[in-house]
């Protein structure tokens, strides 16, 4: 239920299968639904969202699909009936829930149906709002409204020619709005999948937050400002006497002996700006005072920590640089925005890593990211800029460490980081990075060839950086807010058996899947009863490839998984799935199978091929392999495989291929007769 954007063929096959099965389900339930809208909904989740999870729907997804995606992509010609996207979406959501394909981390079925009902009244208005249309939809509809047969390719080309020549009337303001909207929106970028993380409960996080030095400083700053307000200078800064009092009270470490203005106290200015950004203090009429509504947050360490973490990203760049007392510009802040690009990338890099990140690896990853988005000549010459960038990055990491978001210590880097370093061949052709034979070339600071980076990582202790529990929790909350997938071990404890195994199969690494499954079994009491529920979920899964994936992750996550798998060899429904897994794991060889089991394996292979490649893929196999494939198909149909629905689809497909082959043979014979006639005529002449 999730595909990499590069897996377009695989996605198309599964989309076709889902639409086909949905149509069957709708007919069986007496439901009138539009399969084209189902395709659009699946395309939206696959192409139009950062996470691409086809089975997970929340209120934002529903609103965006109905009020933005459908108006933008779905064309309704003047003589066509309006598309009932809300009605079909309701049916799709019910179908996903009914066949156990809904992701349990999304909203429940009642919640998503309620969200559809809430958005439905606005749907017609959104479809009629031409400013929400895509460019192709705008021109196709304009052509149809002017009497052009849009299904006639030549007529459509003639219309395009007239439009380009300025001979077609249209609304230029609407078109300009569409063009500008298209330029502003580059579309979502599929996010990299994140490994599941383990986190303690809020009580433990709250206790950890209470030990943060920054939180103590922010709380004391708000208490100092108070409700009586503190007078500021005419330029809006703290008076020097007040600033000196605060430096001592907050223990900022700023040097107050030689300063002439509070502007020269970088750490104090950072805290003041931070507290203002976090809405703990505010300025009004030349005075600084505490925000009364922030009092509950100030009294809750975890709430205060989360607000401070979120506010940190919004701080102006010069405030962050000021902690080191240096206000010079650097490439990190000027040409490669620290606030919007570097900091989120750094935090995402640290997130869910199984090992602490060594400073040289983090440093070079930032350099390379900047380098890939900047003119090469900048990289070849700006070594001083990178030294400043490194200082600025360390400044930011230092503040995050004081906050309690990261931990730093000295130690040996895990060998995996040296193994992941770029090969020297990968570096060739990049300006400013020497390759073999270029040792005399001046290299910008921090841009090291792979051989030097590997040496730096393996020659001795380096600074190691990792997110704390608090940092991990807050980065995860931000990832979720951005619509990204960020699994949390334990969050599936109340999921249905099918929902649990489906998510583990699609999103979890083996170690995390084992931990999540153990937590689920523990919550559900008796182990044997819990395992029976899980096996039953596999047994009732109607999709062969998903059933095998679910069984695979189940047996892989159990100490006695192979024993369970062997026991299912005689299960009347699960035998084909179990046999397929036993063969794939090389536990069974073809010689170990009985004749009935061999037939079941043939049927299972064809059914999974049909799901994975679609009808076109199976037809191609049948055409290429000819008699051998037909014999395999006959064996599958006579195997007694329990998936009668899948066998019926295979039977229909086989009959279609036979009809096509028969028609092809007839056409060849007709051509042969005509050719013989022409040859005979020439002979008679």
XYZ file of C-alpha atoms in Angstrom:
685
model
C 0.000 0.000 0.000
C 2.957 2.297 -0.598
C 5.216 2.675 -3.632
C 8.326 4.635 -4.404
C 7.600 7.196 -7.164
C 10.047 5.296 -9.377
C 7.911 2.142 -9.056
C 5.339 3.464 -11.481
C 4.614 0.165 -13.226
C 4.107 -1.602 -9.916
C 1.841 1.159 -8.694
C -0.233 1.116 -11.877
C -0.745 -2.649 -11.548
C -1.889 -2.389 -7.941
C -4.092 0.595 -8.702
C -5.780 -1.405 -11.446
C -6.262 -4.348 -9.086
C -7.734 -2.159 -6.343
C -10.140 -0.450 -8.737
C -11.202 -3.814 -10.188
C -11.817 -5.331 -6.747
C -13.560 -2.142 -5.595
C -15.961 -2.304 -8.535
C -16.771 -5.933 -7.695
C -17.378 -4.993 -4.043
C -19.566 -2.052 -5.022
C -21.727 -4.219 -7.285
C -22.104 -6.875 -4.572
C -23.252 -4.185 -2.139
C -25.558 -2.411 -4.589
C -23.436 0.734 -4.599
C -23.125 3.120 -7.540
C -19.598 4.523 -7.536
C -17.260 6.078 -10.096
C -14.060 4.036 -10.616
C -12.396 7.069 -12.201
C -12.705 8.921 -8.882
C -11.159 5.924 -7.123
C -8.192 6.161 -9.502
C -7.947 9.892 -8.785
C -8.013 9.276 -5.018
C -5.235 6.692 -5.200
C -3.202 8.961 -7.501
C -3.622 11.802 -5.022
C -2.198 9.760 -2.142
C 0.573 8.319 -4.341
C 1.612 11.479 -6.188
C 0.102 14.385 -4.285
C 1.218 13.799 -0.698
C 4.639 13.535 0.990
C 4.093 10.090 2.518
C 2.313 8.229 -0.313
C 0.378 5.868 1.987
C -2.615 4.711 -0.053
C -4.543 3.354 2.922
C -4.145 6.245 5.351
C -6.699 9.049 5.236
C -7.193 11.941 7.658
C -9.309 15.086 7.517
C -6.603 17.175 5.749
C -6.268 14.514 3.035
C -10.014 14.412 2.476
C -10.341 18.187 2.240
C -7.351 18.559 -0.075
C -8.528 15.758 -2.346
C -12.119 17.003 -2.670
C -11.472 20.744 -2.676
C -8.132 20.967 -4.480
C -6.979 17.792 -6.230
C -10.273 16.908 -7.941
C -10.981 20.500 -9.105
C -7.418 20.684 -10.416
C -7.206 17.309 -12.180
C -10.688 15.976 -12.990
C -12.261 17.425 -16.136
C -16.035 17.390 -16.561
C -17.105 18.406 -20.070
C -20.213 20.569 -20.571
C -22.375 17.624 -21.717
C -21.257 15.257 -18.928
C -22.831 14.546 -15.560
C -21.095 16.113 -12.535
C -18.636 13.802 -10.788
C -19.821 12.706 -7.340
C -16.371 12.611 -5.778
C -17.642 12.846 -2.157
C -19.980 9.887 -2.652
C -17.317 7.715 -4.283
C -14.726 8.682 -1.682
C -17.109 7.553 1.060
C -17.407 4.191 -0.706
C -13.642 3.885 -1.152
C -13.006 4.572 2.526
C -15.606 1.969 3.490
C -14.021 -0.515 1.077
C -10.497 0.006 2.452
C -11.829 -0.590 5.943
C -13.865 -3.632 4.892
C -10.931 -5.427 3.220
C -8.468 -4.448 5.991
C -6.323 -2.148 3.848
C -6.938 0.996 5.916
C -3.839 2.116 7.825
C -4.716 2.014 11.554
C -2.640 5.144 12.186
C -5.126 7.231 10.219
C -8.542 8.407 11.329
C -11.189 5.796 12.082
C -13.922 5.007 9.566
C -16.569 7.128 11.375
C -14.101 10.020 11.561
C -13.197 9.970 7.861
C -16.833 9.631 6.805
C -17.670 12.624 9.000
C -14.824 14.559 7.344
C -16.245 13.766 3.892
C -19.674 14.966 5.007
C -18.122 18.196 6.308
C -16.258 18.906 3.046
C -19.031 17.793 0.661
C -21.080 21.070 0.787
C -18.038 22.984 -0.509
C -17.230 20.502 -3.256
C -19.524 21.872 -5.979
C -18.230 25.400 -5.441
C -14.622 24.214 -5.681
C -15.347 22.347 -8.934
C -16.950 25.475 -10.399
C -14.069 27.757 -9.324
C -11.975 27.974 -12.481
C -9.045 29.484 -10.618
C -8.568 26.058 -8.990
C -8.325 24.266 -12.323
C -5.131 22.927 -13.849
C -3.862 24.315 -17.153
C -4.843 21.228 -19.164
C -8.325 21.211 -17.663
C -8.760 24.920 -18.398
C -7.945 24.576 -22.099
C -9.834 21.298 -22.631
C -12.964 22.755 -21.049
C -12.580 26.018 -22.972
C -12.314 24.065 -26.215
C -15.381 21.941 -25.426
C -17.414 25.032 -24.486
C -16.601 26.500 -27.888
C -17.890 23.435 -29.710
C -14.588 21.632 -30.308
C -14.745 17.840 -30.256
C -11.969 17.275 -27.717
C -11.900 13.570 -28.587
C -10.912 14.445 -32.167
C -7.136 14.853 -32.119
C -7.012 16.964 -35.265
C -9.794 19.262 -34.060
C -7.984 19.705 -30.775
C -4.702 20.513 -32.523
C -6.500 23.101 -34.663
C -7.905 24.668 -31.484
C -4.428 24.799 -29.919
C -3.114 26.530 -33.022
C -5.886 29.147 -32.880
C -5.296 29.656 -29.153
C -1.584 30.206 -29.718
C -2.441 32.693 -32.448
C -4.721 34.646 -30.124
C -7.935 33.716 -31.979
C -9.642 31.951 -29.043
C -11.672 33.935 -26.499
C -10.947 33.078 -22.856
C -10.771 34.748 -19.444
C -7.169 36.069 -19.174
C -7.462 36.846 -15.453
C -8.453 33.278 -14.622
C -5.667 31.920 -16.800
C -3.144 34.212 -15.114
C -4.309 33.033 -11.695
C -3.902 29.405 -12.775
C -0.431 30.068 -14.179
C 0.705 31.881 -11.029
C -0.680 29.127 -8.825
C 1.139 26.561 -10.926
C 4.410 28.489 -10.594
C 4.081 28.863 -6.821
C 3.303 25.217 -6.246
C 6.024 22.785 -7.214
C 3.978 19.949 -5.754
C 4.829 17.746 -2.800
C 8.166 15.986 -2.660
C 8.011 12.378 -1.508
C 9.716 12.249 1.864
C 12.318 9.669 2.751
C 10.913 6.879 4.939
C 11.894 7.089 8.590
C 12.801 4.161 10.789
C 10.464 3.576 13.754
C 11.605 5.125 17.020
C 11.014 4.186 20.651
C 10.064 6.922 23.131
C 9.168 7.026 26.818
C 5.826 8.374 27.995
C 5.035 12.049 28.565
C 5.746 11.757 32.296
C 9.351 10.768 31.611
C 9.708 13.422 28.885
C 8.305 16.025 31.278
C 10.880 15.088 33.903
C 13.668 15.324 31.308
C 12.418 18.717 30.126
C 12.559 20.014 33.694
C 16.352 19.593 33.638
C 16.867 21.856 30.594
C 19.041 24.933 31.381
C 17.358 26.907 28.606
C 13.900 26.289 30.039
C 15.033 27.588 33.417
C 16.369 30.721 31.714
C 13.198 31.313 29.692
C 11.003 30.816 32.741
C 13.095 33.205 34.856
C 13.141 35.778 32.051
C 9.334 35.745 31.908
C 9.158 35.976 35.692
C 11.571 38.921 35.645
C 9.553 40.751 32.996
C 6.412 40.153 35.056
C 3.149 41.937 34.665
C 4.567 45.251 35.895
C 6.521 45.561 32.674
C 10.151 46.575 32.147
C 10.982 49.792 30.339
C 13.053 49.467 27.159
C 15.352 51.964 25.488
C 14.188 54.155 22.630
C 15.598 51.608 20.171
C 13.566 48.831 21.796
C 16.449 47.162 23.650
C 16.951 46.295 27.288
C 18.446 49.041 29.416
C 22.061 48.213 30.225
C 21.407 48.044 33.964
C 18.545 45.605 33.423
C 20.649 43.593 30.980
C 23.477 43.229 33.513
C 20.982 42.105 36.139
C 19.583 39.506 33.765
C 23.026 38.234 32.717
C 23.776 37.461 36.347
C 20.309 36.117 37.139
C 20.134 33.868 34.063
C 23.848 32.975 34.115
C 24.178 33.557 30.378
C 27.981 33.811 30.420
C 27.985 37.141 28.568
C 30.858 39.557 29.357
C 29.280 42.719 30.774
C 32.466 44.578 31.815
C 33.316 46.315 28.557
C 29.936 46.600 26.840
C 28.238 49.923 26.186
C 24.871 48.567 25.114
C 22.744 45.478 25.744
C 23.082 44.830 22.009
C 26.600 43.540 22.773
C 25.291 40.668 24.933
C 24.617 37.946 22.346
C 23.457 35.127 24.622
C 21.041 37.362 26.505
C 19.672 38.749 23.233
C 19.174 35.185 22.031
C 17.090 34.335 25.110
C 15.009 37.509 24.879
C 14.262 36.950 21.200
C 13.593 33.289 21.893
C 11.098 34.102 24.647
C 9.355 36.623 22.398
C 9.154 34.126 19.521
C 7.738 31.508 21.905
C 5.086 34.033 23.012
C 6.273 34.025 26.626
C 7.009 37.760 26.695
C 5.977 40.626 24.469
C 6.713 44.310 23.861
C 4.017 46.967 23.971
C 4.418 50.724 24.122
C 8.121 50.571 24.862
C 7.797 48.048 27.699
C 8.565 44.370 28.055
C 6.162 42.175 29.985
C 5.153 38.535 30.433
C 2.248 37.120 28.437
C -0.469 36.175 30.916
C -1.871 33.398 28.707
C 1.529 31.690 28.725
C 1.388 30.955 32.455
C -0.003 27.374 32.029
C 2.799 26.638 29.551
C 5.436 28.017 31.911
C 4.133 25.691 34.621
C 4.317 22.593 32.407
C 7.958 21.714 31.548
C 7.025 19.481 28.593
C 4.650 22.021 27.046
C 7.256 24.753 27.538
C 9.983 22.594 26.015
C 7.923 21.816 22.934
C 7.044 25.465 22.449
C 10.682 26.489 22.836
C 11.812 23.862 20.333
C 9.255 24.984 17.756
C 10.162 28.638 18.304
C 13.855 27.972 17.763
C 13.321 27.373 14.039
C 11.618 30.758 13.733
C 14.423 32.774 15.326
C 16.191 35.310 13.092
C 19.540 34.021 11.883
C 21.649 36.886 13.342
C 20.337 36.068 16.814
C 21.670 32.554 16.540
C 25.040 33.689 15.239
C 25.304 36.154 18.070
C 25.954 33.468 20.673
C 29.530 33.244 19.451
C 29.863 37.014 19.413
C 30.445 37.166 15.652
C 28.017 38.841 13.293
C 29.802 38.284 9.981
C 27.886 36.677 7.132
C 28.451 33.052 6.109
C 27.312 30.822 3.300
C 25.266 28.762 5.735
C 23.034 31.700 6.614
C 23.130 33.874 3.533
C 23.161 31.548 0.518
C 21.814 28.387 2.162
C 19.072 29.373 4.584
C 19.786 28.013 8.046
C 16.230 28.531 9.302
C 14.297 26.840 6.524
C 16.763 24.365 5.057
C 19.828 23.447 7.105
C 18.299 23.016 10.561
C 15.386 20.798 9.417
C 17.809 18.738 7.310
C 20.227 18.322 10.208
C 17.449 17.242 12.571
C 16.008 14.870 9.969
C 19.492 13.399 9.458
C 19.850 12.708 13.179
C 16.300 11.366 13.512
C 15.905 7.598 13.947
C 19.612 6.897 13.407
C 20.596 3.699 15.243
C 24.053 5.164 15.985
C 25.261 8.653 16.992
C 26.234 10.802 14.017
C 29.936 11.786 13.903
C 30.551 15.512 13.486
C 32.700 15.095 10.313
C 29.898 13.189 8.596
C 27.268 15.744 9.575
C 29.530 18.625 8.567
C 30.251 17.179 5.137
C 26.609 16.285 4.504
C 25.689 19.945 5.015
C 28.505 21.073 2.723
C 27.503 18.645 -0.007
C 23.845 19.618 0.256
C 24.783 23.275 -0.185
C 27.165 22.415 -2.981
C 24.476 20.569 -4.936
C 22.291 23.690 -4.954
C 24.948 26.363 -5.609
C 27.194 27.464 -8.466
C 30.254 25.238 -8.631
C 32.657 28.190 -8.691
C 31.453 29.207 -5.217
C 32.554 25.830 -3.921
C 35.896 26.047 -5.608
C 36.899 29.324 -3.931
C 34.945 29.968 -0.726
C 37.000 28.083 1.882
C 36.643 30.918 4.411
C 32.886 30.833 3.977
C 32.817 27.182 4.898
C 34.907 27.774 7.990
C 32.304 30.321 9.065
C 29.529 27.919 8.149
C 31.080 25.236 10.345
C 31.258 27.706 13.232
C 27.630 28.679 12.728
C 26.508 25.062 12.590
C 28.389 24.347 15.812
C 26.728 27.398 17.394
C 23.296 26.055 16.531
C 24.186 22.582 17.789
C 25.470 24.138 21.010
C 22.168 25.887 21.646
C 20.243 22.695 20.854
C 22.463 20.868 23.350
C 21.717 23.471 26.029
C 18.026 23.091 25.280
C 18.302 19.330 25.688
C 17.448 18.387 22.089
C 20.790 16.737 21.325
C 23.616 15.093 23.238
C 27.284 15.307 22.248
C 30.198 13.206 23.460
C 33.576 11.978 22.270
C 33.922 8.456 20.962
C 34.693 6.253 17.984
C 32.304 6.555 15.055
C 30.450 3.416 14.132
C 32.118 1.764 11.103
C 28.877 2.119 9.144
C 29.584 5.841 8.643
C 32.972 5.179 7.056
C 31.369 2.574 4.801
C 28.693 5.072 3.730
C 31.219 7.777 2.843
C 31.283 8.674 -0.852
C 33.610 6.660 -3.015
C 36.297 8.677 -4.756
C 34.731 7.859 -8.107
C 31.482 9.505 -6.972
C 33.399 12.695 -6.212
C 35.062 13.039 -9.607
C 33.811 15.902 -11.695
C 32.761 18.096 -8.755
C 34.566 21.426 -8.552
C 36.678 21.961 -5.467
C 36.924 18.283 -4.478
C 40.271 16.734 -5.360
C 40.458 13.241 -6.773
C 43.450 10.952 -7.214
C 46.436 12.939 -8.401
C 45.014 16.305 -7.292
C 46.653 16.433 -3.850
C 48.084 19.894 -4.483
C 44.678 21.365 -5.256
C 43.502 23.779 -2.565
C 40.399 22.296 -0.948
C 37.682 24.336 0.770
C 37.672 23.643 4.492
C 35.476 20.690 5.341
C 35.130 19.395 1.768
C 37.201 16.267 2.041
C 37.663 13.414 -0.379
C 36.244 10.106 0.715
C 39.666 8.773 1.666
C 40.241 11.673 4.071
C 36.773 11.506 5.553
C 37.141 7.773 6.157
C 40.506 8.389 7.776
C 39.029 11.109 9.976
C 36.222 8.815 11.094
C 38.425 5.800 11.829
C 41.709 7.262 13.129
C 40.475 8.205 16.590
C 37.664 9.591 18.741
C 35.444 12.235 17.174
C 32.488 14.219 18.426
C 29.340 12.085 18.277
C 25.890 13.690 18.098
C 22.499 12.142 18.722
C 18.969 13.354 19.371
C 17.687 12.988 22.917
C 14.260 11.555 23.666
C 12.930 15.110 23.816
C 14.537 15.992 20.509
C 13.272 12.821 18.868
C 9.757 13.440 20.168
C 9.611 16.991 18.854
C 11.163 16.179 15.472
C 8.628 13.376 15.105
C 5.772 15.747 15.942
C 6.987 18.124 13.243
C 7.337 15.322 10.683
C 3.766 14.233 11.375
C 2.550 17.835 11.053
C 4.189 17.932 7.610
C 2.263 14.827 6.574
C 5.270 12.532 6.729
C 5.423 8.999 8.061
C 7.254 8.691 11.389
C 6.448 5.333 13.031
C 6.566 5.032 16.816
C 7.075 1.657 18.443
C 4.025 0.954 20.568
C 1.581 3.125 18.634
C 0.002 0.033 17.066
C -0.807 -1.657 20.371
C -4.546 -1.181 19.827
C -4.513 -1.760 16.062
C -6.489 -4.583 14.489
C -4.424 -7.713 13.694
C -4.600 -7.010 9.949
C -3.758 -3.349 10.481
C -0.765 -4.253 12.640
C 0.716 -6.777 10.206
C 0.050 -4.540 7.210
C 1.939 -1.602 8.719
C 4.799 -3.827 9.886
C 5.120 -5.300 6.396
C 5.080 -1.912 4.649
C 7.022 0.326 7.013
C 9.029 -1.456 9.729
C 12.575 -2.804 9.765
C 12.977 -6.316 11.259
C 14.171 -5.200 14.700
C 11.411 -2.615 15.114
C 8.788 -5.056 13.811
C 9.842 -7.580 16.448
C 9.500 -4.958 19.201
C 6.128 -3.716 17.914
C 4.738 -7.239 17.599
C 5.892 -8.120 21.124
C 4.166 -5.006 22.477
C 0.961 -5.889 20.627
C 0.950 -9.476 21.928
C 1.593 -8.265 25.482
C -1.405 -5.944 25.330
C -3.642 -8.729 24.028
C -2.947 -11.113 26.897
C -2.692 -14.824 26.137
C 0.032 -15.381 23.529
C -1.602 -18.333 21.787
C -4.901 -16.467 21.459
C -3.073 -13.383 20.141
C -1.219 -15.477 17.549
C -4.463 -17.067 16.429
C -5.907 -13.581 15.823
C -2.860 -12.671 13.746
C -2.978 -15.883 11.706
C -6.701 -15.357 11.141
C -5.935 -11.865 9.791
C -3.613 -13.416 7.196
C -6.205 -16.081 6.410
C -8.902 -13.516 5.654
C -6.714 -11.147 3.606
C -8.117 -11.152 0.058
C -4.917 -10.019 -1.665
C -2.337 -12.750 -2.169
C 0.819 -10.628 -2.172
C -0.276 -8.759 0.942
C -1.213 -11.981 2.723
C 2.271 -13.350 2.082
C 3.900 -10.119 3.243
C 1.813 -10.191 6.431
C 2.693 -13.822 7.143
C 6.340 -13.149 6.333
C 6.648 -10.318 8.851
C 4.763 -12.356 11.451
C 7.025 -15.403 11.289
C 10.144 -13.198 10.997
C 9.237 -11.397 14.220
C 8.684 -14.530 16.311
C 11.365 -16.694 17.894
C 9.380 -19.767 16.861
C 8.259 -18.323 13.533
C 9.571 -21.160 11.390
C 7.672 -23.671 13.504
C 4.474 -21.682 12.978
C 5.152 -21.462 9.246
C 5.667 -25.212 8.934
C 2.427 -25.873 10.811
C 0.467 -23.817 8.252
C 1.573 -26.122 5.430
C -1.544 -28.192 6.081
C -3.915 -25.241 6.616
C -6.753 -25.455 4.084
C -6.621 -21.731 3.257
C -3.083 -20.668 4.164
C -1.244 -23.618 2.647
C -0.410 -21.822 -0.652
C 0.943 -18.789 1.203
C 2.916 -20.916 3.651
C 4.347 -23.073 0.858
C 5.383 -19.976 -1.095
C 7.220 -18.600 1.949
C 8.824 -21.951 2.794
C 10.136 -22.184 -0.763
C 11.318 -18.566 -0.840
C 13.202 -19.082 2.416
C 14.698 -22.293 0.940
C 13.247 -24.332 3.777
C 11.498 -26.496 1.180
C 12.807 -27.486 -2.252
C 10.637 -28.552 -5.214
C 11.518 -32.180 -4.398
C 9.979 -31.774 -0.940
C 6.551 -30.886 -2.327
C 3.750 -33.326 -2.959
C 1.995 -33.172 -6.311
C -1.040 -31.292 -4.879
C 1.339 -28.850 -3.179
C 3.175 -28.290 -6.457
C -0.113 -27.404 -8.134
C -0.962 -25.002 -5.301
C 2.444 -23.352 -5.751
C 1.817 -22.895 -9.488
C -1.565 -21.316 -8.785
C -0.139 -19.090 -6.052
C 2.640 -17.880 -8.350
C 0.189 -16.973 -11.119
C -2.183 -15.228 -8.705
C 0.646 -13.165 -7.253
C 1.931 -12.402 -10.749
C -1.518 -11.126 -11.679
C -1.574 -8.825 -8.651
C 1.985 -7.590 -9.134
C 1.945 -6.952 -12.881
C -1.745 -6.640 -13.685
C -3.665 -8.382 -16.434
C -1.327 -7.001 -19.100
C 1.661 -8.611 -17.409
C -0.012 -12.023 -17.229
C -1.186 -11.757 -20.844
C 2.366 -11.014 -21.908
C 3.653 -14.083 -20.050
C 0.952 -16.241 -21.647
C 1.809 -14.896 -25.107
C 5.569 -15.335 -24.704
C 5.576 -18.781 -23.086
C 2.729 -20.171 -25.172
C 1.852 -23.831 -24.523
C 3.966 -24.035 -21.354
C 2.115 -21.097 -19.808
C -1.247 -22.512 -20.849
C -0.413 -25.811 -19.158
C 0.566 -23.949 -15.996
C -2.701 -22.051 -16.149
C -4.714 -25.235 -16.530
C -2.852 -26.733 -13.589
C -3.602 -23.640 -11.499
C -7.303 -23.751 -12.307
C -7.421 -27.443 -11.328
C -5.283 -27.033 -8.189
C -8.073 -26.522 -5.688
C -6.521 -23.217 -4.608
C -8.837 -21.626 -2.016
C -8.849 -18.169 -3.651
C -11.841 -18.742 -5.915
C -12.125 -15.044 -6.742
C -8.542 -14.924 -7.954
C -8.942 -18.118 -9.968
C -12.057 -16.672 -11.614
C -10.018 -13.632 -12.671
C -7.329 -15.937 -14.070
C -9.961 -17.961 -15.942
C -11.417 -14.821 -17.504
C -7.934 -13.650 -18.426
C -7.083 -16.996 -20.034
C -10.259 -16.932 -22.108
C -9.475 -13.398 -23.237
C -5.962 -14.425 -24.300
C -7.372 -17.407 -26.222
C -9.850 -15.136 -28.025
C -7.081 -12.702 -28.897
C -4.847 -15.521 -30.122
C -7.674 -16.995 -32.196
C -8.425 -13.596 -33.711
C -4.728 -13.126 -34.446
C -4.483 -16.537 -36.140
C -7.565 -15.757 -38.235
C -6.058 -12.436 -39.291
C -2.808 -14.133 -40.297
C -4.726 -16.731 -42.307
C -6.710 -14.022 -44.094
C -3.511 -12.221 -44.973
C -2.072 -15.523 -46.227
C -5.099 -16.153 -48.435
C -4.871 -12.657 -49.888
C -1.166 -13.053 -50.510
C -1.693 -16.431 -52.226
C -4.399 -14.893 -54.376
C -2.081 -12.097 -55.465
C 0.650 -14.577 -56.270
C -1.792 -16.780 -58.205
C -2.974 -13.798 -60.205
C 0.549 -12.887 -61.158
C 1.137 -16.438 -62.330
C -2.022 -16.367 -64.464
C -0.917 -13.183 -66.059
